[in-house]
Amino acid sequence: MKTAQYKWSQSEGWRPNLPTSEVGRQSVVFVFGARSLMQAGAPVGELRDHFKGAAMLGCSTSGEIVGDMVVDDSVIATLADFEHTRLRFASAAIGEAKASYDVGKELARQLNDASLRHVFVLSDGLHVNGSDLARGLAGGVSEGVSITGGLSGDGTNFAETWVIADGGAGPQRVAAVGLYGNDLRIGYASMGGWEPFGPLRIITRAEGNILYELDRRSALDLYKSYLGSHADRLPSSALLFPILVTEAKGGQGVVRTVLAVDEQNKSMTFAGDIPQGGTAHLMKTHVDDLVDGATAAAKASLSGLGGWRPDLAILVSCVGRKLVMKQRTEEEIEAIRDVFGTDTKISGFYSYGELCPFVHGGECRLHNQTMTITTFAEH
């Protein structure tokens, strides 16, 4: 696999200059950038003009990751030119969250065959139930096919998110690339670094990804009581205090963050399912714990590569981590660089949700507040 990386900024344009040479037939340009720049069109249009032989997959962000840096108001393009791996792309519109499962099934239908090894997916970050999307994808591909990716971001605005696919760019879209063949190795991992606090509460009323009541009290009022002065800045301030939810039958808990609040219905909408009858626990963290989580994710993502070093690593980290870490945000990226070394191209973005199995070989799930890493190696 050959890789190259480019960064666009308002002051400098593309650096380094975009090449004019041909790219291979099995090439993809991963594009992550601010929503305003996606809408403006010029940076993405220039990429299309220069990489005519390559497909494109990307999304809007809450911050871009390039190398060991975190930047904002930029566009990051990472070319991956595969030598032996076949690629196939799929995309679909998603009108509303309740269609998420069917959209996932449709993408899987377009991509699945006997040689499929991995699916990397990018989704609208606001009009989706990420849990249903993951279930639809996982249920439509063959056993052993891994799925990772993330939900696009919009800073802390929560207004509109964009997904870029070969057929165009815009809101309320989901796109994915399937990778095929035996010469590819994929590693992945998702780690957090948060800890629960306060009383454990029962989810007494929820529908899909909408939470109404905890312990038979208004979930929104109860949540605001914990946020205190932060309550006036909902939903963005909720990123500082996610909740750990566990189904009534037990099992692995998952972290969820708020995408929207409804003052009239006293409800909160999350990126993924909230299981009625299950439990909810508020969470908090410290910068050092988040850095430790990122390091653990990097080390775990190497386990699927069979001893090979990654050519490319795509990082999807939750915007909530960025808000907590503030000026120390780059520490989690630097920690990952220390694990991978200098030869691995690192790209990625801060998201509204992350998609990854809990364990290697498991079924894809939606996560929040994690650092999720997908590593690619081809020999």
GROMACS .gro file of N, CA and C in nm, residues 204-307:
model
  312
  204THR      N    1  -3.656   0.391   3.308
  204THR     CA    2  -3.797   0.352   3.321
  204THR      C    3  -3.881   0.387   3.200
  205ARG      N    4  -3.830   0.475   3.113
  205ARG     CA    5  -3.903   0.502   2.989
  205ARG      C    6  -3.806   0.547   2.881
  206ALA      N    7  -3.802   0.471   2.772
  206ALA     CA    8  -3.717   0.503   2.657
  206ALA      C    9  -3.777   0.439   2.533
  207GLU      N   10  -3.756   0.504   2.420
  207GLU     CA   11  -3.801   0.450   2.292
  207GLU      C   12  -3.688   0.466   2.191
  208GLY      N   13  -3.629   0.354   2.151
  208GLY     CA   14  -3.517   0.361   2.057
  208GLY      C   15  -3.401   0.437   2.118
  209ASN      N   16  -3.365   0.550   2.056
  209ASN     CA   17  -3.253   0.629   2.107
  209ASN      C   18  -3.299   0.754   2.181
  210ILE      N   19  -3.426   0.756   2.224
  210ILE     CA   20  -3.481   0.869   2.299
  210ILE      C   21  -3.507   0.827   2.443
  211LEU      N   22  -3.451   0.902   2.537
  211LEU     CA   23  -3.466   0.875   2.680
  211LEU      C   24  -3.563   0.976   2.741
  212TYR      N   25  -3.667   0.923   2.810
  212TYR     CA   26  -3.768   1.009   2.873
  212TYR      C   27  -3.757   1.009   3.025
  213GLU      N   28  -3.737   0.892   3.086
  213GLU     CA   29  -3.743   0.886   3.233
  213GLU      C   30  -3.632   0.799   3.290
  214LEU      N   31  -3.578   0.843   3.403
  214LEU     CA   32  -3.487   0.764   3.486
  214LEU      C   33  -3.549   0.757   3.625
  215ASP      N   34  -3.564   0.637   3.678
  215ASP     CA   35  -3.627   0.620   3.810
  215ASP      C   36  -3.761   0.691   3.815
  216ARG      N   37  -3.834   0.686   3.703
  216ARG     CA   38  -3.968   0.746   3.689
  216ARG      C   39  -3.969   0.898   3.706
  217ARG      N   40  -3.855   0.959   3.688
  217ARG     CA   41  -3.844   1.105   3.690
  217ARG      C   42  -3.802   1.153   3.552
  218SER      N   43  -3.831   1.277   3.521
  218SER     CA   44  -3.789   1.334   3.394
  218SER      C   45  -3.638   1.320   3.378
  219ALA      N   46  -3.597   1.252   3.272
  219ALA     CA   47  -3.453   1.232   3.250
  219ALA      C   48  -3.382   1.364   3.226
  220LEU      N   49  -3.447   1.454   3.152
  220LEU     CA   50  -3.383   1.582   3.121
  220LEU      C   51  -3.367   1.666   3.247
  221ASP      N   52  -3.471   1.673   3.331
  221ASP     CA   53  -3.459   1.752   3.455
  221ASP      C   54  -3.353   1.693   3.547
  222LEU      N   55  -3.349   1.561   3.557
  222LEU     CA   56  -3.251   1.496   3.641
  222LEU      C   57  -3.109   1.523   3.589
  223TYR      N   58  -3.094   1.513   3.459
  223TYR     CA   59  -2.963   1.534   3.398
  223TYR      C   60  -2.917   1.678   3.421
  224LYS      N   61  -3.008   1.773   3.405
  224LYS     CA   62  -2.974   1.914   3.427
  224LYS      C   63  -2.928   1.939   3.570
  225SER      N   64  -2.986   1.867   3.665
  225SER     CA   65  -2.947   1.887   3.804
  225SER      C   66  -2.801   1.849   3.826
  226TYR      N   67  -2.751   1.755   3.749
  226TYR     CA   68  -2.610   1.718   3.759
  226TYR      C   69  -2.521   1.817   3.684
  227LEU      N   70  -2.570   1.870   3.574
  227LEU     CA   71  -2.489   1.962   3.494
  227LEU      C   72  -2.473   2.098   3.561
  228GLY      N   73  -2.569   2.139   3.641
  228GLY     CA   74  -2.560   2.268   3.708
  228GLY      C   75  -2.549   2.381   3.608
  229SER      N   76  -2.444   2.461   3.618
  229SER     CA   77  -2.427   2.577   3.531
  229SER      C   78  -2.406   2.537   3.385
  230HIS      N   79  -2.365   2.412   3.361
  230HIS     CA   80  -2.345   2.364   3.224
  230HIS      C   81  -2.477   2.341   3.151
  231ALA      N   82  -2.590   2.334   3.223
  231ALA     CA   83  -2.718   2.299   3.163
  231ALA      C   84  -2.762   2.399   3.057
  232ASP      N   85  -2.722   2.524   3.071
  232ASP     CA   86  -2.763   2.625   2.974
  232ASP      C   87  -2.700   2.604   2.837
  233ARG      N   88  -2.596   2.519   2.830
  233ARG     CA   89  -2.526   2.499   2.704
  233ARG      C   90  -2.554   2.362   2.643
  234LEU      N   91  -2.664   2.300   2.684
  234LEU     CA   92  -2.704   2.174   2.621
  234LEU      C   93  -2.739   2.197   2.473
  235PRO      N   94  -2.714   2.101   2.381
  235PRO     CA   95  -2.665   1.966   2.410
  235PRO      C   96  -2.512   1.953   2.416
  236SER      N   97  -2.439   2.057   2.374
  236SER     CA   98  -2.293   2.041   2.365
  236SER      C   99  -2.230   2.012   2.501
  237SER      N  100  -2.282   2.073   2.609
  237SER     CA  101  -2.222   2.052   2.740
  237SER      C  102  -2.240   1.909   2.791
  238ALA      N  103  -2.337   1.837   2.733
  238ALA     CA  104  -2.358   1.698   2.774
  238ALA      C  105  -2.239   1.610   2.738
  239LEU      N  106  -2.157   1.657   2.647
  239LEU     CA  107  -2.038   1.580   2.609
  239LEU      C  108  -1.940   1.565   2.725
  240LEU      N  109  -1.952   1.652   2.824
  240LEU     CA  110  -1.864   1.644   2.941
  240LEU      C  111  -1.910   1.538   3.040
  241PHE      N  112  -2.038   1.498   3.031
  241PHE     CA  113  -2.093   1.401   3.125
  241PHE      C  114  -2.179   1.298   3.050
  242PRO      N  115  -2.117   1.202   2.985
  242PRO     CA  116  -2.193   1.097   2.917
  242PRO      C  117  -2.254   1.001   3.018
  243ILE      N  118  -2.333   0.906   2.969
  243ILE     CA  119  -2.389   0.804   3.057
  243ILE      C  120  -2.349   0.665   3.008
  244LEU      N  121  -2.330   0.576   3.102
  244LEU     CA  122  -2.304   0.436   3.072
  244LEU      C  123  -2.436   0.362   3.084
  245VAL      N  124  -2.480   0.299   2.975
  245VAL     CA  125  -2.608   0.227   2.976
  245VAL      C  126  -2.581   0.077   2.960
  246THR      N  127  -2.659  -0.001   3.033
  246THR     CA  128  -2.649  -0.147   3.029
  246THR      C  129  -2.789  -0.204   3.018
  247GLU      N  130  -2.806  -0.304   2.934
  247GLU     CA  131  -2.937  -0.366   2.918
  247GLU      C  132  -2.982  -0.436   3.045
  248ALA      N  133  -3.114  -0.456   3.057
  248ALA     CA  134  -3.169  -0.518   3.177
  248ALA      C  135  -3.111  -0.657   3.201
  249LYS      N  136  -3.079  -0.730   3.093
  249LYS     CA  137  -3.024  -0.865   3.107
  249LYS      C  138  -2.875  -0.863   3.137
  250GLY      N  139  -2.819  -0.744   3.152
  250GLY     CA  140  -2.677  -0.731   3.183
  250GLY      C  141  -2.592  -0.727   3.057
  251GLY      N  142  -2.467  -0.765   3.069
  251GLY     CA  143  -2.376  -0.764   2.955
  251GLY      C  144  -2.288  -0.640   2.956
  252GLN      N  145  -2.222  -0.619   2.844
  252GLN     CA  146  -2.128  -0.509   2.830
  252GLN      C  147  -2.200  -0.376   2.823
  253GLY      N  148  -2.166  -0.281   2.910
  253GLY     CA  149  -2.225  -0.148   2.904
  253GLY      C  150  -2.163  -0.066   2.793
  254VAL      N  151  -2.239   0.028   2.739
  254VAL     CA  152  -2.188   0.116   2.636
  254VAL      C  153  -2.210   0.262   2.678
  255VAL      N  154  -2.120   0.348   2.637
  255VAL     CA  155  -2.128   0.490   2.672
  255VAL      C  156  -2.212   0.562   2.567
  256ARG      N  157  -2.299   0.651   2.611
  256ARG     CA  158  -2.385   0.727   2.520
  256ARG      C  159  -2.377   0.875   2.555
  257THR      N  160  -2.377   0.960   2.451
  257THR     CA  161  -2.384   1.104   2.470
  257THR      C  162  -2.506   1.161   2.400
  258VAL      N  163  -2.546   1.278   2.443
  258VAL     CA  164  -2.668   1.343   2.395
  258VAL      C  165  -2.642   1.413   2.263
  259LEU      N  166  -2.734   1.394   2.167
  259LEU     CA  167  -2.731   1.468   2.041
  259LEU      C  168  -2.827   1.587   2.042
  260ALA      N  169  -2.938   1.573   2.112
  260ALA     CA  170  -3.039   1.679   2.112
  260ALA      C  171  -3.125   1.666   2.237
  261VAL      N  172  -3.187   1.779   2.278
  261VAL     CA  173  -3.281   1.778   2.390
  261VAL      C  174  -3.413   1.837   2.343
  262ASP      N  175  -3.521   1.788   2.402
  262ASP     CA  176  -3.656   1.836   2.371
  262ASP      C  177  -3.716   1.889   2.501
  263GLU      N  178  -3.718   2.022   2.513
  263GLU     CA  179  -3.767   2.084   2.636
  263GLU      C  180  -3.915   2.057   2.658
  264GLN      N  181  -3.991   2.048   2.552
  264GLN     CA  182  -4.136   2.027   2.566
  264GLN      C  183  -4.166   1.887   2.619
  265ASN      N  184  -4.100   1.785   2.563
  265ASN     CA  185  -4.124   1.648   2.606
  265ASN      C  186  -4.031   1.602   2.718
  266LYS      N  187  -3.940   1.692   2.759
  266LYS     CA  188  -3.845   1.660   2.865
  266LYS      C  189  -3.765   1.533   2.832
  267SER      N  190  -3.720   1.525   2.707
  267SER     CA  191  -3.649   1.406   2.663
  267SER      C  192  -3.512   1.443   2.607
  268MET      N  193  -3.428   1.340   2.593
  268MET     CA  194  -3.296   1.356   2.534
  268MET      C  195  -3.278   1.250   2.426
  269THR      N  196  -3.225   1.292   2.311
  269THR     CA  197  -3.197   1.200   2.201
  269THR      C  198  -3.049   1.168   2.199
  270PHE      N  199  -3.018   1.040   2.192
  270PHE     CA  200  -2.879   0.993   2.194
  270PHE      C  201  -2.841   0.937   2.057
  271ALA      N  202  -2.711   0.914   2.038
  271ALA     CA  203  -2.662   0.863   1.910
  271ALA      C  204  -2.700   0.718   1.888
  272GLY      N  205  -2.729   0.646   1.995
  272GLY     CA  206  -2.764   0.504   1.984
  272GLY      C  207  -2.871   0.466   2.084
  273ASP      N  208  -2.910   0.341   2.083
  273ASP     CA  209  -3.021   0.291   2.164
  273ASP      C  210  -3.000   0.314   2.314
  274ILE      N  211  -3.112   0.343   2.381
  274ILE     CA  212  -3.118   0.349   2.527
  274ILE      C  213  -3.215   0.240   2.570
  275PRO      N  214  -3.167   0.132   2.635
  275PRO     CA  215  -3.253   0.015   2.661
  275PRO      C  216  -3.347   0.035   2.779
  276GLN      N  217  -3.478   0.041   2.752
  276GLN     CA  218  -3.574   0.053   2.861
  276GLN      C  219  -3.564  -0.069   2.951
  277GLY      N  220  -3.566  -0.043   3.083
  277GLY     CA  221  -3.550  -0.150   3.180
  277GLY      C  222  -3.406  -0.174   3.220
  278GLY      N  223  -3.315  -0.115   3.145
  278GLY     CA  224  -3.174  -0.125   3.177
  278GLY      C  225  -3.133  -0.020   3.279
  279THR      N  226  -3.003   0.001   3.292
  279THR     CA  227  -2.953   0.097   3.390
  279THR      C  228  -2.871   0.205   3.323
  280ALA      N  229  -2.861   0.318   3.391
  280ALA     CA  230  -2.782   0.432   3.343
  280ALA      C  231  -2.697   0.486   3.458
  281HIS      N  232  -2.574   0.521   3.425
  281HIS     CA  233  -2.480   0.571   3.525
  281HIS      C  234  -2.405   0.688   3.464
  282LEU      N  235  -2.407   0.804   3.526
  282LEU     CA  236  -2.329   0.917   3.476
  282LEU      C  237  -2.179   0.888   3.485
  283MET      N  238  -2.103   0.955   3.395
  283MET     CA  239  -1.960   0.930   3.389
  283MET      C  240  -1.881   1.060   3.386
  284LYS      N  241  -1.756   1.049   3.428
  284LYS     CA  242  -1.664   1.163   3.424
  284LYS      C  243  -1.525   1.109   3.393
  285THR      N  244  -1.430   1.201   3.369
  285THR     CA  245  -1.296   1.156   3.334
  285THR      C  246  -1.194   1.264   3.364
  286HIS      N  247  -1.066   1.227   3.346
  286HIS     CA  248  -0.953   1.319   3.356
  286HIS      C  249  -0.866   1.300   3.233
  287VAL      N  250  -0.789   1.400   3.199
  287VAL     CA  251  -0.709   1.397   3.077
  287VAL      C  252  -0.617   1.275   3.074
  288ASP      N  253  -0.549   1.248   3.182
  288ASP     CA  254  -0.454   1.136   3.183
  288ASP      C  255  -0.524   1.003   3.157
  289ASP      N  256  -0.648   0.989   3.205
  289ASP     CA  257  -0.722   0.865   3.180
  289ASP      C  258  -0.757   0.851   3.032
  290LEU      N  259  -0.790   0.962   2.966
  290LEU     CA  260  -0.821   0.958   2.824
  290LEU      C  261  -0.696   0.923   2.742
  291VAL      N  262  -0.583   0.978   2.779
  291VAL     CA  263  -0.458   0.945   2.710
  291VAL      C  264  -0.425   0.797   2.728
  292ASP      N  265  -0.445   0.745   2.848
  292ASP     CA  266  -0.421   0.602   2.872
  292ASP      C  267  -0.515   0.517   2.785
  293GLY      N  268  -0.641   0.562   2.771
  293GLY     CA  269  -0.734   0.489   2.686
  293GLY      C  270  -0.690   0.488   2.540
  294ALA      N  271  -0.639   0.600   2.491
  294ALA     CA  272  -0.591   0.608   2.354
  294ALA      C  273  -0.471   0.515   2.333
  295THR      N  274  -0.380   0.513   2.428
  295THR     CA  275  -0.265   0.423   2.419
  295THR      C  276  -0.309   0.278   2.414
  296ALA      N  277  -0.405   0.242   2.498
  296ALA     CA  278  -0.455   0.104   2.501
  296ALA      C  279  -0.521   0.068   2.369
  297ALA      N  280  -0.597   0.162   2.310
  297ALA     CA  281  -0.661   0.136   2.181
  297ALA      C  282  -0.557   0.113   2.073
  298ALA      N  283  -0.451   0.193   2.071
  298ALA     CA  284  -0.346   0.178   1.970
  298ALA      C  285  -0.281   0.040   1.981
  299LYS      N  286  -0.247  -0.001   2.102
  299LYS     CA  287  -0.182  -0.131   2.121
  299LYS      C  288  -0.276  -0.245   2.082
  300ALA      N  289  -0.402  -0.234   2.119
  300ALA     CA  290  -0.498  -0.341   2.087
  300ALA      C  291  -0.524  -0.349   1.937
  301SER      N  292  -0.517  -0.236   1.866
  301SER     CA  293  -0.546  -0.237   1.722
  301SER      C  294  -0.439  -0.311   1.642
  302LEU      N  295  -0.322  -0.330   1.702
  302LEU     CA  296  -0.215  -0.402   1.632
  302LEU      C  297  -0.236  -0.552   1.633
  303SER      N  298  -0.325  -0.601   1.718
  303SER     CA  299  -0.340  -0.746   1.736
  303SER      C  300  -0.393  -0.815   1.612
  304GLY      N  301  -0.467  -0.744   1.528
  304GLY     CA  302  -0.522  -0.806   1.408
  304GLY      C  303  -0.429  -0.805   1.288
  305LEU      N  304  -0.310  -0.750   1.302
  305LEU     CA  305  -0.220  -0.735   1.188
  305LEU      C  306  -0.119  -0.848   1.173
  306GLY      N  307  -0.122  -0.944   1.263
  306GLY     CA  308  -0.033  -1.059   1.250
  306GLY      C  309   0.114  -1.024   1.254
  307GLY      N  310   0.150  -0.923   1.333
  307GLY     CA  311   0.289  -0.884   1.345
  307GLY      C  312   0.333  -0.780   1.244
   0.00000   0.00000   0.00000
